[in-house]
Short mmCIF file of C-alpha atoms in Angstrom, two decimals:
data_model
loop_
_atom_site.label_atom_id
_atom_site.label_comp_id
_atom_site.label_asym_id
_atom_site.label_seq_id
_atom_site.Cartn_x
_atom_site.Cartn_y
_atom_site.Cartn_z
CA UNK D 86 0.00 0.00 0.00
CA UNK D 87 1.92 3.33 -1.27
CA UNK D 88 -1.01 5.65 -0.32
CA UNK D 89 -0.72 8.86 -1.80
CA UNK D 90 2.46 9.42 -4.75
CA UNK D 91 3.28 12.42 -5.86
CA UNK D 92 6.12 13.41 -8.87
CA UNK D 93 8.70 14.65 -9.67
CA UNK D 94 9.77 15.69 -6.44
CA UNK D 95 11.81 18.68 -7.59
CA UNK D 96 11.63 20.81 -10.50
CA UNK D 97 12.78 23.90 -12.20
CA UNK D 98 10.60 25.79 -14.57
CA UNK D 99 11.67 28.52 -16.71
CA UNK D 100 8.99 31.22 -16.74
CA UNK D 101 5.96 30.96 -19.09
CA UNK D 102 6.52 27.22 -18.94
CA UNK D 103 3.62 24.67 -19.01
CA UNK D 104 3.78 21.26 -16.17
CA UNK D 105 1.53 18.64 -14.83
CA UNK D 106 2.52 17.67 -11.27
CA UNK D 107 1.07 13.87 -10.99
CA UNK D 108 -0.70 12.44 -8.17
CA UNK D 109 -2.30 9.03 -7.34
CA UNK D 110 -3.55 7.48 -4.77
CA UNK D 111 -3.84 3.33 -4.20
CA UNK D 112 -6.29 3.82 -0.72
CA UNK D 113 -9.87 3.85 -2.84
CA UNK D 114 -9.92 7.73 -1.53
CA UNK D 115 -12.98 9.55 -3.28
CA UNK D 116 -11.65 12.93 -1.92
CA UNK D 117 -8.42 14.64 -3.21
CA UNK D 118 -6.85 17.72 -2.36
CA UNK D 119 -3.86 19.75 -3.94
CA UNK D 120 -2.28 22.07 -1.15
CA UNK D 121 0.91 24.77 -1.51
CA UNK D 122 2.88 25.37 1.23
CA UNK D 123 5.08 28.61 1.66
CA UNK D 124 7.00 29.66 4.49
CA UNK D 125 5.25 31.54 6.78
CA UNK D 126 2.11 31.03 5.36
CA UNK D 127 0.94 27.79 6.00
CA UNK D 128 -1.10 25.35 3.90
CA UNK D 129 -3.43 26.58 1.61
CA UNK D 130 -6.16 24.61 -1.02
CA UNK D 131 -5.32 24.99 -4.57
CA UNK D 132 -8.50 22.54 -5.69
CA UNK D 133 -10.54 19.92 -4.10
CA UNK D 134 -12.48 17.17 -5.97
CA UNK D 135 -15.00 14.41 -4.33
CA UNK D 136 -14.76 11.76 -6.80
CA UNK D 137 -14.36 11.35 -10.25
CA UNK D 138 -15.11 14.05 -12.83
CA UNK D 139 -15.91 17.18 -10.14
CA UNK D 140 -13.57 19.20 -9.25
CA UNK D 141 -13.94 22.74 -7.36
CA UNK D 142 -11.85 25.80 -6.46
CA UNK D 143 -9.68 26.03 -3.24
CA UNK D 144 -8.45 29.28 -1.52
CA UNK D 145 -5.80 29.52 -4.49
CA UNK D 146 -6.52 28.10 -7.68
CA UNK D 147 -5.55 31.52 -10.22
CA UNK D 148 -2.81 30.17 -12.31
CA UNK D 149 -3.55 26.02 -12.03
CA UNK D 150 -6.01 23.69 -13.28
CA UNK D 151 -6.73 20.31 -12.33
CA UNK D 152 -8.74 17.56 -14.13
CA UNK D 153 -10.33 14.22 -12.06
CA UNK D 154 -10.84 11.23 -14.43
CA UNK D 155 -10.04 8.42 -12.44
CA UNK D 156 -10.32 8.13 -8.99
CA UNK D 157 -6.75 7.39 -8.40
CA UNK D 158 -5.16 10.20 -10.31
CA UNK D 159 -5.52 13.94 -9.92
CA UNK D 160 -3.28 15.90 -11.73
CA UNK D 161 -2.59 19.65 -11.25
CA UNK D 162 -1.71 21.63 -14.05
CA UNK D 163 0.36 24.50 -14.30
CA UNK D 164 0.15 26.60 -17.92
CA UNK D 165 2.21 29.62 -17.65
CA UNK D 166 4.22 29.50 -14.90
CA UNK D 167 5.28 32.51 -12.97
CA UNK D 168 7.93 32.84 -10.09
CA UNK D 169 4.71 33.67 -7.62
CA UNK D 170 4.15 29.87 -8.06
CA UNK D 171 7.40 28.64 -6.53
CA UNK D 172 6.36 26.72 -3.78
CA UNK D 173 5.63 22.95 -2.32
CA UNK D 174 3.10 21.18 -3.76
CA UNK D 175 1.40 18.73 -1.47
CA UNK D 176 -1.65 16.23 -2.85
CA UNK D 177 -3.76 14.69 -0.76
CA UNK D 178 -6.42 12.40 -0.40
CA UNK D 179 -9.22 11.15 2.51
CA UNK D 180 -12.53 8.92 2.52
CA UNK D 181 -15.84 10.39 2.22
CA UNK D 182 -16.39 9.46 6.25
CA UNK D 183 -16.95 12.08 9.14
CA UNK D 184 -13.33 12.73 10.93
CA UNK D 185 -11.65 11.50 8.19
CA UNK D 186 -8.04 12.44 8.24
CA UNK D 187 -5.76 14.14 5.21
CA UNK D 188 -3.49 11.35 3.94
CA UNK D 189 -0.71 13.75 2.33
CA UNK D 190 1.99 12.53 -0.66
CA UNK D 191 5.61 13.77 0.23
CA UNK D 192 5.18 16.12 -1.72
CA UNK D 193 6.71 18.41 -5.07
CA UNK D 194 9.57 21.12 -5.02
CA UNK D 195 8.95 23.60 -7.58
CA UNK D 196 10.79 26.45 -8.66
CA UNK D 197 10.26 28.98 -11.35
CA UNK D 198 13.02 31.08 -12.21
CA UNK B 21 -5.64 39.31 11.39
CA UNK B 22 -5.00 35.84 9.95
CA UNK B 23 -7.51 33.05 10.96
CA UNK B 24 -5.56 30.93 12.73
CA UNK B 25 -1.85 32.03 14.87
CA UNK B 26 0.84 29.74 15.45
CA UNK B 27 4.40 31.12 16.30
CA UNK B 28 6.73 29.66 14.15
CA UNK B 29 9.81 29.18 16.03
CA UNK B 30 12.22 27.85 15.65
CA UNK B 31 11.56 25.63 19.17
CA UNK B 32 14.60 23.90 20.53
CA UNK B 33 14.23 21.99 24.29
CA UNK B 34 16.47 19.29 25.66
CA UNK B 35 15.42 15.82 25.40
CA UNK B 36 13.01 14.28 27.98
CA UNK B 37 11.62 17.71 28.41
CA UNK B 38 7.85 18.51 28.27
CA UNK B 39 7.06 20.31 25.02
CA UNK B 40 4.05 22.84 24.68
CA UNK B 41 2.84 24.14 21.38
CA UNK B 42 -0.22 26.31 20.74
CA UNK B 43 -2.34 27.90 18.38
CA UNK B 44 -4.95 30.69 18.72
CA UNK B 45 -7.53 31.35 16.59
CA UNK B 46 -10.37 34.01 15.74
CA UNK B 47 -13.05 32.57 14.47
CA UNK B 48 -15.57 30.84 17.36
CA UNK B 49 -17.52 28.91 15.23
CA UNK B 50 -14.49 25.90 15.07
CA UNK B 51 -14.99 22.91 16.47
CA UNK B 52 -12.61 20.14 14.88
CA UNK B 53 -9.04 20.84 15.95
CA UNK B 54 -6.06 18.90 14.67
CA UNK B 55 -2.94 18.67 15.21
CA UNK B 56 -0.47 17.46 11.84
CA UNK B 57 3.25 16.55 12.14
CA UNK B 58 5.83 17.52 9.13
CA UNK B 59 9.32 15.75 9.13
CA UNK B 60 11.56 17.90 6.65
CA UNK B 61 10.98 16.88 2.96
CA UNK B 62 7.91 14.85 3.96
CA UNK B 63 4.61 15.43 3.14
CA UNK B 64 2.04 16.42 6.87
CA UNK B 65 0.77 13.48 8.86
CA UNK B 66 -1.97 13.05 11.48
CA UNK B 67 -1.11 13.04 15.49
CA UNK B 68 -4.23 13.89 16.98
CA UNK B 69 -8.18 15.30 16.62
CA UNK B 70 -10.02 16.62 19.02
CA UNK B 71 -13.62 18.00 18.98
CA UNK B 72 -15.14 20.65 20.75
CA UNK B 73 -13.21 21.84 24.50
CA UNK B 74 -11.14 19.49 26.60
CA UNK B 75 -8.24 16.89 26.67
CA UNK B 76 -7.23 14.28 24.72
CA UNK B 77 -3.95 11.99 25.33
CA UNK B 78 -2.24 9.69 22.94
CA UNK B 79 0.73 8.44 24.72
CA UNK B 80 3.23 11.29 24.91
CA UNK B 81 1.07 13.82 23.48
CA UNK B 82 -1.91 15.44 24.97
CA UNK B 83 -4.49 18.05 22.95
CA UNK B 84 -6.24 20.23 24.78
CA UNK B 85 -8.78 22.77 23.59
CA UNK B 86 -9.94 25.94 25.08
CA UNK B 87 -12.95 27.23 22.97
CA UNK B 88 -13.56 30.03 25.36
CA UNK B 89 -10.26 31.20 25.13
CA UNK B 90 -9.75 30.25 21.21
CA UNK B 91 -6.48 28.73 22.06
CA UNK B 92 -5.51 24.96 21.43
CA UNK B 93 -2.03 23.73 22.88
CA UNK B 94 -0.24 19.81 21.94
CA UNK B 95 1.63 19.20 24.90
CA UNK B 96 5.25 16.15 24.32
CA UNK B 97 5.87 14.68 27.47
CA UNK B 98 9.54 12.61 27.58
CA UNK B 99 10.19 14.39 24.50
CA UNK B 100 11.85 12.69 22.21
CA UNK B 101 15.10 13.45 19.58
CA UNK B 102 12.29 11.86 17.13
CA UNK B 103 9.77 14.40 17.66
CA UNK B 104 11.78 17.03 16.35
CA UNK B 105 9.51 18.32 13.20
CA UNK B 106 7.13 21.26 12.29
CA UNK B 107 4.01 21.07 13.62
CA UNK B 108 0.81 22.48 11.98
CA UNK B 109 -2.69 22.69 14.21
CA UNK B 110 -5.43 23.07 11.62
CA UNK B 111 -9.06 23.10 12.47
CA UNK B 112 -12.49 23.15 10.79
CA UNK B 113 -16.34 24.33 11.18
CA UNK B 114 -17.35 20.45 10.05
CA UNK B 115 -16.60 16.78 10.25
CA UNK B 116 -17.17 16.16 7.18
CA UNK B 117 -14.50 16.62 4.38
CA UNK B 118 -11.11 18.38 4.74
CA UNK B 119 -11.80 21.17 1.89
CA UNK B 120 -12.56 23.84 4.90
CA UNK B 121 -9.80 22.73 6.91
CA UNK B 122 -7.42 26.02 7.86
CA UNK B 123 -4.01 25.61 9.01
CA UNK B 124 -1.68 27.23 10.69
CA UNK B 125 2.34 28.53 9.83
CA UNK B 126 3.41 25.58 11.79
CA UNK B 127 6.22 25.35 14.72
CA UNK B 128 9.53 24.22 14.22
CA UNK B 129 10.61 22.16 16.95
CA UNK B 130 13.60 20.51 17.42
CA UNK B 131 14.84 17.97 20.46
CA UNK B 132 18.44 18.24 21.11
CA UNK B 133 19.96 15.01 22.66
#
């Protein structure tokens, strides 16, 4: 059981660049969850989908989009990147329970330069 | 005023001493509090939920919850060179999916042998 896997694990981007940062999950998880993490400013929710084919918004979700076609796999997309989206990526996933914890990847380095 | 405050460190205490982390928060209408442990280049894991005011212990750790005050605390007893990590408290207005969980900055802490 690898729960959730995230790649690559680091990357550089040149500006204006296009990437998909992949993400599966092997734990049956309807719920998946795509979180950046910057210093000092704590988690925050690019997008959120509940199973297969919906997706919605998070706190953060200018400059990404994500797609949901499987319930394994949600990739988040990056189209033109920009150096405000250097950051950790973290993907997620949890069961459609009540109290039912985040199971996080380990996560993607990304830098735009 | 950000949602949720959690000084950031860094923490460093001796092993075997008692360890007390906390978080304050703003808005009253919380009532699932968690506590998530990051090791560096790992993706946020689980230690402990808590609903509503009061204790909870887990071996070592305790979570406590003042909803009065709007101030949650994770308490290490025996602390350990192994429980050095950053740790995020994160709460939420439901039990049911993580989509409206808020974090906070998380704490560096680090257990020097």
């Amino acid at each position: 059981n690898a729960g959730v896997t995230q790649t690559p694990k680091f990357r550089i981007l040149k500006i204006g660049q296009s990437m998909t940062l992949q993400c599966t999950q092997d734990m049956n998880h309807n719920y998946m969850y795509w979180y950046r993490q910057d210093p000092g400013m704590g988690l925050k929710l690019i997008y959120y989908s509940v199973g297969a084919g919906i997706t919605d918004k998070g706190e953060v979700p200018n400059g990404y989009n994500v797609s949901r076609s499987t319930t394994e796999d949600f990739p988040l997309r990056l189209e033109l990147a920009a150096p405000s989206q250097t950051s950790v990526y973290f993907c997620a996933s949890s069961g459609t329970g009540t109290n039912e914890k985040l199971f996080f990847g380990s996560g993607t380095q990304l830098s735009v330069l | 005023q950000k949602e949720v405050e959690q000084d950031p460190g860094p923490l460093s205490v001796p092993e075997g001493a008692i360890v007390s982390l906390n978080c304050t928060y703003s808005n009253s209408a919380f009532q699932y509090f968690m506590w998530y442990r990051q090791y560096s280049r790992k993706g946020p894991e689980l230690l402990m939920y808590t609903y509503s005011s009061g204790n909870k212990e887990d071996g070592r750790f305790t979570a406590q919850v003042d909803k009065s005050s709007k101030y949650i605390s994770l308490f290490i007893r025996d602390s350990q060179p192994s429980d050095s990590a950053t740790y995020l408290c994160a709460m939420s207005l439901s039990n049911f999916g993580n989509e409206k969980l808020t974090f906070g900055t998380g704490t560096r802490l680090t257990i020097i042998p």
